[in-house]
Coordinates of C-alpha atoms and ligand atoms in Angstrom, one line a residue:
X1 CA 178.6 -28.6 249.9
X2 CA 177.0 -30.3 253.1
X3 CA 179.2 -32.0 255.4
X4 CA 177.5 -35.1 254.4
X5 CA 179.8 -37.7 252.0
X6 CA 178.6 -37.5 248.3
X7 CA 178.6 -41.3 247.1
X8 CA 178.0 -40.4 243.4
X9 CA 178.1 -43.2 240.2
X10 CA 181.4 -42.8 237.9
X11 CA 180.3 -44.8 235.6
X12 CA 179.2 -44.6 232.2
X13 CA 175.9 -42.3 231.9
X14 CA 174.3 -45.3 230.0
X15 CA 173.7 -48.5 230.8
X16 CA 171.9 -49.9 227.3
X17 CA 173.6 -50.1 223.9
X18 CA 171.2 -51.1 221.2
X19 CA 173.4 -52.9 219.0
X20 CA 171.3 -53.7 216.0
X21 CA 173.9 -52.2 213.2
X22 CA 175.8 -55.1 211.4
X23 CA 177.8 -52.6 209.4
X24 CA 180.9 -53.5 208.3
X25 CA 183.9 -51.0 207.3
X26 CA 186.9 -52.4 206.0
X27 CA 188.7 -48.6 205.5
X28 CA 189.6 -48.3 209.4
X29 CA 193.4 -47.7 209.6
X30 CA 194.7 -50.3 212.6
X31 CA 198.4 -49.7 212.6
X32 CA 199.3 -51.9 215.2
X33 CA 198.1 -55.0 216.8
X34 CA 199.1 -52.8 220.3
X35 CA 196.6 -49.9 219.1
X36 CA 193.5 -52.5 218.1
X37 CA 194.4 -54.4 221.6
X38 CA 193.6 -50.6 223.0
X39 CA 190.7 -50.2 221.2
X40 CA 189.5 -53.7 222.0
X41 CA 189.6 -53.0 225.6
X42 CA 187.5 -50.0 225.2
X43 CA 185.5 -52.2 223.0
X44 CA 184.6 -55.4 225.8
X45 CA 184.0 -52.8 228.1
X46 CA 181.0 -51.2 226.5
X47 CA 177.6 -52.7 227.8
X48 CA 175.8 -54.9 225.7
X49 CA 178.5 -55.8 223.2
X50 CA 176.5 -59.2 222.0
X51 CA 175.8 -57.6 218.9
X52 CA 179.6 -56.1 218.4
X53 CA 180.5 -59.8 218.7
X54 CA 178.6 -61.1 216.3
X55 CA 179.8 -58.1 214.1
X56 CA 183.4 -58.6 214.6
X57 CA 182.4 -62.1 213.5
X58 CA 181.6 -61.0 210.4
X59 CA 184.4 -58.5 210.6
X60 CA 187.6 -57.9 208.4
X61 CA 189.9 -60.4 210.0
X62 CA 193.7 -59.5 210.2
X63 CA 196.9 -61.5 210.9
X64 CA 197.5 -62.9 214.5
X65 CA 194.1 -62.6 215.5
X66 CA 193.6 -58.8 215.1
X67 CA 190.3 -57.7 214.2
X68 CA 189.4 -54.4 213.5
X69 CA 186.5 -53.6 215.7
X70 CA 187.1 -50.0 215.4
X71 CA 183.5 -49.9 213.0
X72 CA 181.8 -52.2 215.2
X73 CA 182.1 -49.8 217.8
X74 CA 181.2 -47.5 216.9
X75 CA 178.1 -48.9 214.7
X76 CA 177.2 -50.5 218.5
X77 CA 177.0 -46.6 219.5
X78 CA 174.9 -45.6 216.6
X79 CA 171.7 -46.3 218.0
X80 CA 172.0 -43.3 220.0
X81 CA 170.2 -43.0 223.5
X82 CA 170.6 -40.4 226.7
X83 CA 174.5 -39.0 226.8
X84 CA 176.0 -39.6 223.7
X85 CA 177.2 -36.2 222.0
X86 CA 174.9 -36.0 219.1
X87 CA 176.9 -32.2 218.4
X88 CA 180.6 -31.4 219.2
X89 CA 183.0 -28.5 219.5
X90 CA 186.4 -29.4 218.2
X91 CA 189.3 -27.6 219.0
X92 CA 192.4 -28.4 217.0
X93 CA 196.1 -27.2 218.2
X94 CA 198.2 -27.3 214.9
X95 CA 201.0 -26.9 216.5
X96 CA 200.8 -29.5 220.1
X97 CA 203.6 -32.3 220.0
X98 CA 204.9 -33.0 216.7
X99 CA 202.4 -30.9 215.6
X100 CA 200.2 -33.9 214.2
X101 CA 196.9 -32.9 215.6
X102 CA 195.3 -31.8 212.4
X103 CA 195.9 -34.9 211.1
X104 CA 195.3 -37.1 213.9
X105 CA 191.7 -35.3 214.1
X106 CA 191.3 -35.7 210.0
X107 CA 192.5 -39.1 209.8
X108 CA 191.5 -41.3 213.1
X109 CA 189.0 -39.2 214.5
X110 CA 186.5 -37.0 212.4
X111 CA 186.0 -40.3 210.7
X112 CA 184.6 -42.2 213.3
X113 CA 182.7 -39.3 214.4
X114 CA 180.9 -39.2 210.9
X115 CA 180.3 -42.7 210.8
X116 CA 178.2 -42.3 214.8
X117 CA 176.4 -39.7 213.0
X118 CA 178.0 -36.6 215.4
X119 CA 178.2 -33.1 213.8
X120 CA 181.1 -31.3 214.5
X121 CA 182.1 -27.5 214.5
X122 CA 186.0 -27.7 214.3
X123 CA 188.4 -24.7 215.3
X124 CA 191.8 -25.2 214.5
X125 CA 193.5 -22.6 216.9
X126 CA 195.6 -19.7 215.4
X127 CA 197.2 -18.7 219.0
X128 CA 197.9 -19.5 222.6
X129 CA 194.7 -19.3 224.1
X130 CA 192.4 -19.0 221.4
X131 CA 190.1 -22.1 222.2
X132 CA 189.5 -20.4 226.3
X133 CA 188.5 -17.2 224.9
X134 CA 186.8 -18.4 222.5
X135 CA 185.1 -20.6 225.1
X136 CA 184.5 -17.8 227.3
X137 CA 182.8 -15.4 225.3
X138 CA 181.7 -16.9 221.7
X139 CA 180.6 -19.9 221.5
X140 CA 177.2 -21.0 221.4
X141 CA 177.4 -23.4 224.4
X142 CA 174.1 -24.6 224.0
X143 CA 174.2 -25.9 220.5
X144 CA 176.7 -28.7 221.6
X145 CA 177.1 -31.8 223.6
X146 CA 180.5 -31.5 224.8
X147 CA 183.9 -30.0 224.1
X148 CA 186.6 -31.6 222.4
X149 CA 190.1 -30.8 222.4
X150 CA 193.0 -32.1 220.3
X151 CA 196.1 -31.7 221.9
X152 CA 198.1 -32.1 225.2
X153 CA 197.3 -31.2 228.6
X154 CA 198.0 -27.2 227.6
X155 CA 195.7 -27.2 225.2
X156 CA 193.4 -29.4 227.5
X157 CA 194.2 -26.4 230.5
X158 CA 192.7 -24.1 228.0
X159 CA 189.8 -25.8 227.6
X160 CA 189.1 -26.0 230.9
X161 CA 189.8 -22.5 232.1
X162 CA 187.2 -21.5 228.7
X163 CA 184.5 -23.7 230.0
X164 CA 184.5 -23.1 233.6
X165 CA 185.3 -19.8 233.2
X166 CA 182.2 -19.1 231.0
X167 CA 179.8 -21.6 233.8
X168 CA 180.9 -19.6 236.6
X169 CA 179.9 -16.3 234.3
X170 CA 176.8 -17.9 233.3
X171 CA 175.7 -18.5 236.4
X172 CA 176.5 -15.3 238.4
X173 CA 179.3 -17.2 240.1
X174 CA 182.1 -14.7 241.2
X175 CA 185.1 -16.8 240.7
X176 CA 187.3 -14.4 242.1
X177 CA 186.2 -15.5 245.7
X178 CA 188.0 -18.2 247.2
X179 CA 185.2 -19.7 249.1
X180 CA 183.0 -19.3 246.3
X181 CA 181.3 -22.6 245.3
X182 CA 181.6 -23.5 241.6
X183 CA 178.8 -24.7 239.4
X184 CA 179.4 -28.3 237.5
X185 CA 180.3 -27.8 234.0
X186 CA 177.5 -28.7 231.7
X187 CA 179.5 -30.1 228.8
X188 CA 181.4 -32.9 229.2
X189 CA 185.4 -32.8 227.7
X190 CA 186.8 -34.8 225.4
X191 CA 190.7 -35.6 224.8
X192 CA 192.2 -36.5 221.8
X193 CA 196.1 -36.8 222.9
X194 CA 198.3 -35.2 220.0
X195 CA 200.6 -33.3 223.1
X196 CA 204.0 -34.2 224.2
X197 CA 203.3 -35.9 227.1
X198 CA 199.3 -36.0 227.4
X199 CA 198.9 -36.7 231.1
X200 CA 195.7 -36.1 231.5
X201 CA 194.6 -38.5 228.7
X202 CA 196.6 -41.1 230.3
X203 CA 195.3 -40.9 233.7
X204 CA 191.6 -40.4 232.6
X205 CA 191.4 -43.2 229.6
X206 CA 194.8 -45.6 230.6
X207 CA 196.1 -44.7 226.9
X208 CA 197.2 -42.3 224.9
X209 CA 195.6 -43.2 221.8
X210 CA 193.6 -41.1 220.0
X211 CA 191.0 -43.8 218.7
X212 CA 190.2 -44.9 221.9
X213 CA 189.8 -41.5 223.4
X214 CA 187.4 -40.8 220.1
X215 CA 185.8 -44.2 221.1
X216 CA 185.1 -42.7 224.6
X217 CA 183.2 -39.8 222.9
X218 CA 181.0 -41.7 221.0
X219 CA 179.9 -43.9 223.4
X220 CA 179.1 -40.8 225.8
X221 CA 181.0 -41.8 228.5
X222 CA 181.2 -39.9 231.4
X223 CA 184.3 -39.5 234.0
X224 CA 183.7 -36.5 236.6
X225 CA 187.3 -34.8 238.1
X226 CA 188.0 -32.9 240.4
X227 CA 189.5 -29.1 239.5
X228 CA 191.4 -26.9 241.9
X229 CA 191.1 -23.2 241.9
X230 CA 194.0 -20.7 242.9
X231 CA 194.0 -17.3 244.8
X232 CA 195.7 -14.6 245.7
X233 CA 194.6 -12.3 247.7
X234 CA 191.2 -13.2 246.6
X235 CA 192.0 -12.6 243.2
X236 CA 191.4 -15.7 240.9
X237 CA 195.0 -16.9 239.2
X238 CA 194.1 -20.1 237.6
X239 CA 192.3 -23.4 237.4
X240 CA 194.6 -26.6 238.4
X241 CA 193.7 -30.4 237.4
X242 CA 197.0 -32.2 237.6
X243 CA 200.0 -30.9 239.8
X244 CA 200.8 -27.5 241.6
X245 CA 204.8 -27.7 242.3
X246 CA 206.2 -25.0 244.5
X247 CA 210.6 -25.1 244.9
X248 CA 211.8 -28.1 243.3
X249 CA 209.2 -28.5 240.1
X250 CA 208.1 -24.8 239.9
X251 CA 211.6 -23.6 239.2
X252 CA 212.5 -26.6 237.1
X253 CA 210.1 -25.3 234.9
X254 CA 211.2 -21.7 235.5
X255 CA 214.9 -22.4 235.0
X256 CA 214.2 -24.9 231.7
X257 CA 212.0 -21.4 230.1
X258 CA 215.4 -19.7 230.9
X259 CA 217.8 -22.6 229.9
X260 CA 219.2 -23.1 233.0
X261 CA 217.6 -25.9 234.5
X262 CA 221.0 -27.6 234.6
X263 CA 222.6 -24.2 237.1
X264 CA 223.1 -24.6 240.6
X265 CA 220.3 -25.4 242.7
X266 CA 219.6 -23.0 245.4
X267 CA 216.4 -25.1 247.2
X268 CA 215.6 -23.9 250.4
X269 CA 212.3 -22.1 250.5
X270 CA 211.0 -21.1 253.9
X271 CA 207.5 -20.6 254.5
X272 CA 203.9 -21.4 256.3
X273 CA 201.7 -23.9 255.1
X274 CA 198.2 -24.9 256.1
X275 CA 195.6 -27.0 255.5
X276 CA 192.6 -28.7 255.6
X277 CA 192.4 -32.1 256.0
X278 CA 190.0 -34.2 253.6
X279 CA 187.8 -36.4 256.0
X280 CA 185.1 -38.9 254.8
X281 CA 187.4 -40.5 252.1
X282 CA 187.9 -44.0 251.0
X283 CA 191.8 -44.1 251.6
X284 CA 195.2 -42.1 252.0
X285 CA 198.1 -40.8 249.9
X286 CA 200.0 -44.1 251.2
X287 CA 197.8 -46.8 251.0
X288 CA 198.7 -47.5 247.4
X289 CA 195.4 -48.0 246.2
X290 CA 195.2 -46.6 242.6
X291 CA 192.4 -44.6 241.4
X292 CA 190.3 -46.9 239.5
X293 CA 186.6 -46.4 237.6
X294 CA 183.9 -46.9 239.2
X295 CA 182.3 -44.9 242.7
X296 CA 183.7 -41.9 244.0
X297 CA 183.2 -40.6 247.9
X298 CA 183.6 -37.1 247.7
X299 CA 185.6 -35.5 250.8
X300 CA 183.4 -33.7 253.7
X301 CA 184.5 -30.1 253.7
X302 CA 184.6 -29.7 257.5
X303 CA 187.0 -30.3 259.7
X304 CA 189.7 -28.5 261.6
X305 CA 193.0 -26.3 259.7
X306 CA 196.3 -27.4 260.2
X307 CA 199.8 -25.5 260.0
X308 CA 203.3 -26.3 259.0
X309 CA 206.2 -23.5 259.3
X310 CA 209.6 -24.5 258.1
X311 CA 211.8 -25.0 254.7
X312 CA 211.1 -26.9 252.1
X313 CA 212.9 -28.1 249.0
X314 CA 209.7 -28.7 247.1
X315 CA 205.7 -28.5 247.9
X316 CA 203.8 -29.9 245.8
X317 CA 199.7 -30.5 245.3
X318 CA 198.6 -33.5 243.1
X319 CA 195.3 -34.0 242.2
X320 CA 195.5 -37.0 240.0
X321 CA 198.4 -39.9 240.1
X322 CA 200.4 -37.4 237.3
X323 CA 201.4 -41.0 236.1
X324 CA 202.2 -41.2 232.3
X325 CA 203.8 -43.2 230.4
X326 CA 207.5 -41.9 231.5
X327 CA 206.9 -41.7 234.6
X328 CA 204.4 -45.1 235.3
X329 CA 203.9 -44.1 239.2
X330 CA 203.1 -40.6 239.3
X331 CA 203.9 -38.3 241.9
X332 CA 200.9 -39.7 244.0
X333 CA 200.1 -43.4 242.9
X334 CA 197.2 -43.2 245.2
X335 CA 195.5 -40.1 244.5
X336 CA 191.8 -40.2 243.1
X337 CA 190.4 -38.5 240.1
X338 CA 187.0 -37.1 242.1
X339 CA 187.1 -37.2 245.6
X340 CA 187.5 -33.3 246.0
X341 CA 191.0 -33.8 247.4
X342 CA 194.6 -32.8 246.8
X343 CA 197.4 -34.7 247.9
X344 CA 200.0 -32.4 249.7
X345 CA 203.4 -33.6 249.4
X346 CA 205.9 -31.7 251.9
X347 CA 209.4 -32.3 250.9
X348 CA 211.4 -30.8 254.4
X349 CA 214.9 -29.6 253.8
X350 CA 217.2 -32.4 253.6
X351 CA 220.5 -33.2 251.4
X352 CA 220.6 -33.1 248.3
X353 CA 221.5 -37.1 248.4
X354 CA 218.1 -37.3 250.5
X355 CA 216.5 -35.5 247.9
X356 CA 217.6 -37.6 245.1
X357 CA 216.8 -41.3 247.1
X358 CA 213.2 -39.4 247.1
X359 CA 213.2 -38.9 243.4
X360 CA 214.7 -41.9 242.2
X361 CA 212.0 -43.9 244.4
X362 CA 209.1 -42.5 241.7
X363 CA 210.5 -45.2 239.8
X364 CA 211.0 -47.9 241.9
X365 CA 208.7 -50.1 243.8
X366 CA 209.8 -48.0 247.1
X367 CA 207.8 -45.9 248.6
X368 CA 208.6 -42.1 247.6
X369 CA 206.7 -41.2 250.9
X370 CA 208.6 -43.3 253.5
X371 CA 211.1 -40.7 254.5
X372 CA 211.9 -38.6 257.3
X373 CA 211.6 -35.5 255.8
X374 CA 208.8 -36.0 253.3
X375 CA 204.9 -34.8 254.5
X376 CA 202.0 -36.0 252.5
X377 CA 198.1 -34.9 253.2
X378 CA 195.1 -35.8 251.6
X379 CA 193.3 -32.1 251.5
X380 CA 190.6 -30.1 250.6
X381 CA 191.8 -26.5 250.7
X382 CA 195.5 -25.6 251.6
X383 CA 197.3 -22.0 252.1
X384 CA 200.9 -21.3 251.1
X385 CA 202.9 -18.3 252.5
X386 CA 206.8 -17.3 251.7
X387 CA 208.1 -16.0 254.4
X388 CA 210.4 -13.3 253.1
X389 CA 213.3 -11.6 254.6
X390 CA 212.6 -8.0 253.1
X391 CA 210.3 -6.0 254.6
X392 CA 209.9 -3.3 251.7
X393 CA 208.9 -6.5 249.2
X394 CA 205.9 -5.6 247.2
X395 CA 204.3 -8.5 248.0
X396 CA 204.4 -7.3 252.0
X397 CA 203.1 -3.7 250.9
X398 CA 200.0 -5.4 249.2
X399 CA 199.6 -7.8 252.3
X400 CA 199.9 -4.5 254.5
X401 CA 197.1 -3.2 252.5
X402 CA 195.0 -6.0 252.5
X403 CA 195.8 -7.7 256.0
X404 CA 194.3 -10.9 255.3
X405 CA 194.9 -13.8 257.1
X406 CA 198.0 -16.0 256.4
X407 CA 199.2 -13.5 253.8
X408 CA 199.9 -11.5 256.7
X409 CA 202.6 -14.1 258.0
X410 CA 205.3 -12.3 256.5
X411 CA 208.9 -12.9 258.3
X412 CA 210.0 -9.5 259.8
X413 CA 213.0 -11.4 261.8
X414 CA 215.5 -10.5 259.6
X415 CA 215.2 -7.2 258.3
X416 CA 218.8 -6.5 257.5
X417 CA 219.9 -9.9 256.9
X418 CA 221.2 -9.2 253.8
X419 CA 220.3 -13.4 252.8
X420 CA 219.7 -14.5 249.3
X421 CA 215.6 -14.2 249.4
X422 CA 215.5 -17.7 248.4
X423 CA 212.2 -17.4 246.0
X424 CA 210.2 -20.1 244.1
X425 CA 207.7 -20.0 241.6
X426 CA 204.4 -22.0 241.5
X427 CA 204.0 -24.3 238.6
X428 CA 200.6 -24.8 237.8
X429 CA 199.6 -27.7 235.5
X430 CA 203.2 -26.1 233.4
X431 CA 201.8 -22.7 234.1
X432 CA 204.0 -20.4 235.7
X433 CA 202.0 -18.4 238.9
X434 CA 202.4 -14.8 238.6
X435 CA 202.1 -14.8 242.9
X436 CA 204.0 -17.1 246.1
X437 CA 201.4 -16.6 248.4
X438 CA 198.5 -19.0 246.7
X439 CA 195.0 -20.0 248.6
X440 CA 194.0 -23.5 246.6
X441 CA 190.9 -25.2 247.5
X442 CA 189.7 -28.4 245.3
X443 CA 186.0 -28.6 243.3
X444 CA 184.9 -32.0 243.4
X445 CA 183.6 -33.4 240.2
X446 CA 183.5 -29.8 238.9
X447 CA 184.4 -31.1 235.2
X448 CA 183.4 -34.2 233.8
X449 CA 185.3 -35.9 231.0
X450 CA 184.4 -38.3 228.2
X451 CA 186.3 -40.9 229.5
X452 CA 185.6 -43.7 232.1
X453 CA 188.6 -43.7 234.5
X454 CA 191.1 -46.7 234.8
X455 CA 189.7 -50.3 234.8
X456 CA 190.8 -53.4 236.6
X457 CA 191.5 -55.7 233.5
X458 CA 189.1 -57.9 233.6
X459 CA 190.4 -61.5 234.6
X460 CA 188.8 -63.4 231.4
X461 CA 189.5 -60.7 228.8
X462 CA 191.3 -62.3 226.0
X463 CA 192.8 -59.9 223.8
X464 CA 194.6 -62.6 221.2
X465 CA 190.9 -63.4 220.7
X466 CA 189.0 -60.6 220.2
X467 CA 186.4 -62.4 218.6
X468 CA 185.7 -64.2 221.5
X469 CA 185.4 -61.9 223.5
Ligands
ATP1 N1 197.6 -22.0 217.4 C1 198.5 -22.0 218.5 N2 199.6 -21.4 218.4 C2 200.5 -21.3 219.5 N3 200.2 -21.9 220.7 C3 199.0 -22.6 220.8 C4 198.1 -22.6 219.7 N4 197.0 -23.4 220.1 C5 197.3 -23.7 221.4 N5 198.5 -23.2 221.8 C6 199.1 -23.4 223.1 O1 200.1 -24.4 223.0 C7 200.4 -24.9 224.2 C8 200.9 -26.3 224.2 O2 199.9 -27.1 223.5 P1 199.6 -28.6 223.8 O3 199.3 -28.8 225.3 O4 198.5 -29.0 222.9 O5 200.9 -29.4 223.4 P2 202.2 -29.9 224.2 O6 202.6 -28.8 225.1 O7 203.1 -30.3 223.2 O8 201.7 -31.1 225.1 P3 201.7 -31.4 226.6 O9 201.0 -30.2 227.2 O10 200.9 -32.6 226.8 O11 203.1 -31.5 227.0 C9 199.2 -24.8 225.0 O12 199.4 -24.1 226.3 C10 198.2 -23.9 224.2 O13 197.8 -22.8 224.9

């Protein structure tokens, strides 16, 4: 990528709707007026929505000023032009969440795709991982428009790995360098949330709902994000798009897989890290802008490395807010979508009382940032080493071998210390990292999702008239 700042258009792909369909369908299910309030946001912000006005006019009215708009929508899409999906991939995890995805897809979803005339090939998955290999060696990329998924952000992960996986192969990319730069997906993802916790969605759309997120699709809507890749050792380990968690969040996940997230805590992780600052960016980590829809500066990919040694209770690399509904702030309230950067959050060794004020202020209007011992950078790339206190460790032999850079930082001070090796594992988007000593350096725009990022309301919308809107 040239040094240069990318200024590249977020927004949606088109910028006509031909809205000449009056057609009216009274079988939409609207459950709530909170859902149809959702979908009528997506609705006022599709361009050109004279037409869906004058539809919802003639619309079935409901109690309280609800109208379901759901048809209108989509009949505003029908008059297809340039980027909407005209033929779709579906892949359905039975068993995400409560396990509703199949009929989420059959009941709210496949039949709004029907009615915007999209053709569907649908793959309910029979195992972990089906939909990425299936992405990555069978299926006939280039009879579809996009990539659907129907699930939570694991099932989205899988999708992601499949379809950059299979662009990288298709392209002669070797993804196993780190340096290597990544070719832009093609097809553009699409999110149905049916998970547990459906971060992704939530960040991307502003909702977890799955009529809106279909309402996305059929409008062709087009949000690019950024996707990290991870090394060792210049072997590829995996694709992240949400939150690498070393100490702290890797081994709460470790320790929840082995039922004892609750045991004693043991955080003290020595080690090296270093990185490379993002320059050319609209803001910082602490300036509490949020991400928001619209353009995206990508990062400049020069610039000089950086190095921190020390312990840490938890490092952690967010490359979206990781807001959701639980947790409203996220990890990184001000971290972007698609600027080809990673927010590096250092959390220093401190009490365990510090530690907790730092936690607890992910919830509060305090900044989680503004202590002593927390570090955060806005990065493109960033290196991680342990620094263990055995020297026969098999992780030092294959360094040995290998000699590469950083990975060669290995602590030989204490040979005979006879410490506890105080190890973490990485968690990677809930993925547990086979390796410690990572190499992560962020893709800008690399994937682009059928979604449009999240909007400013708009200061005259008036949802308890949607009629007039
Ligand atoms: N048919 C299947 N059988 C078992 N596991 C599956 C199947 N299809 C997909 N998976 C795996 O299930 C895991 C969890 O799925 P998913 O992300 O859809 O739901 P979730 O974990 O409940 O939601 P979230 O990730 O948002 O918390 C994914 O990692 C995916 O690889």
């Amino acid at each position: 990528m040239s040094a240069a700042s990318k200024q590249k258009n977020c927004n949606n792909d088109d910028d006509n709707n031909n809205n000449n369909n009056n057609n009216n369908n009274n079988n939409v299910d609207v459950k709530s007026q909170k859902k149809t309030t959702q979908n009528m946001t997506t609705l006022t912000r599709f361009k050109g929505n004279l037409s869906a006005r004058s539809s919802c006019s003639n619309g079935q009215m409901l109690t309280a000023g609800v109208c379901v708009c759901v048809c209108v929508c989509v009949c505003v899409c029908v008059s297809s032009s340039a980027g909407r999906p005209k033929r779709l991939l579906v892949y359905i995890n039975p068993f995400g969440g409560k396990q509703q995805g199949r009929r989420v897809y059959e009941q709210k979803v496949s039949p709004l795709f029907a009615r915007a005339g999209i053709a569907t090939h649908v793959i309910v998955t029979e195992y972990a991982n089906h939909a990425r290999d299936h992405l990555r060696t069978q299926a006939e990329l280039d009879d579809f428009d996009g990539v659907v998924c129907v699930g939570g952000d694991g099932m989205f992960s899988e999708v992601v790995h499949g379809l950059v996986w299979r662009t990288q192969s298709d392209a002669g990319v070797d993804h196993h360098s780190p340096e290597a730069e990544l070719q832009p997906c093609r097809l553009r993802i699409g999110i149905i949330p049916a998970g547990s916790t459906d971060c992704i969605c939530f960040a991307t759309v502003g909702t977890n709902d799955p009529v809106t997120s279909a309402l996305h699709i059929i409008v062709g809507d087009s949000q690019p994000m950024d996707v990290c890749s991870v090394h060792h050792n210049n072997t590829f380990l995996r694709y992240s798009i949400s939150l690498l968690g070393y100490g702290f969040y890797g081994d709460v996940l470790t320790d929840s897989e082995r039922k004892r997230w609750m045991g004693p805590a043991r955080y003290d992780f020595s080690g090296t890290v270093s990185y490379l600052p993002a320059r050319g960016i609209m803001g910082n980590p602490r300036d509490r802008t949020k991400c928001r829809a619209g353009v995206c500066v990508c990062a400049e990919c020069d610039g000089e490395w950086r190095t921190v040694r020390g312990k840490f209770l938890a490092i952690n690399a967010a490359s979206m807010s990781c807001a959701c509904p639980r947790s409203p702030k996220g990890l990184s309230p001000a971290a972007h979508l698609a600027d080809g950067t990673t927010d590096l959050i250092l959390v220093r060794k401190c009490s365990r009382l510090d530690f907790l004020r730092h936690l607890l202020r992910h919830t509060s209007k305090d900044d989680q940032f503004d202590l002593a011992f927390v570090d955060v950078h806005r990065v493109r790339r960033f290196r991680f080493t342990p620094r263990y206190c055995q020297s026969d460790s098999e992780l030092e032999l294959d360094l040995r071998e290998n000699g590469k850079r950083l990975f060669s930082q290995i602590c030989r001070d204490h040979p005979a210390c006879g410490c506890a090796p105080a190890y973490s594992s990485w968690n990677c988007d809930g993925e547990i990292l086979t390796h410690t000593a990572i190499e992560v350096g962020v893709h800008c725009q690399l994937i682009r999702l059928f979604a449009r990022g999240i909007e400013e309301p708009a200061v005259f919308e008036d949802f308890t008239n949607p009629c007039a809107i």
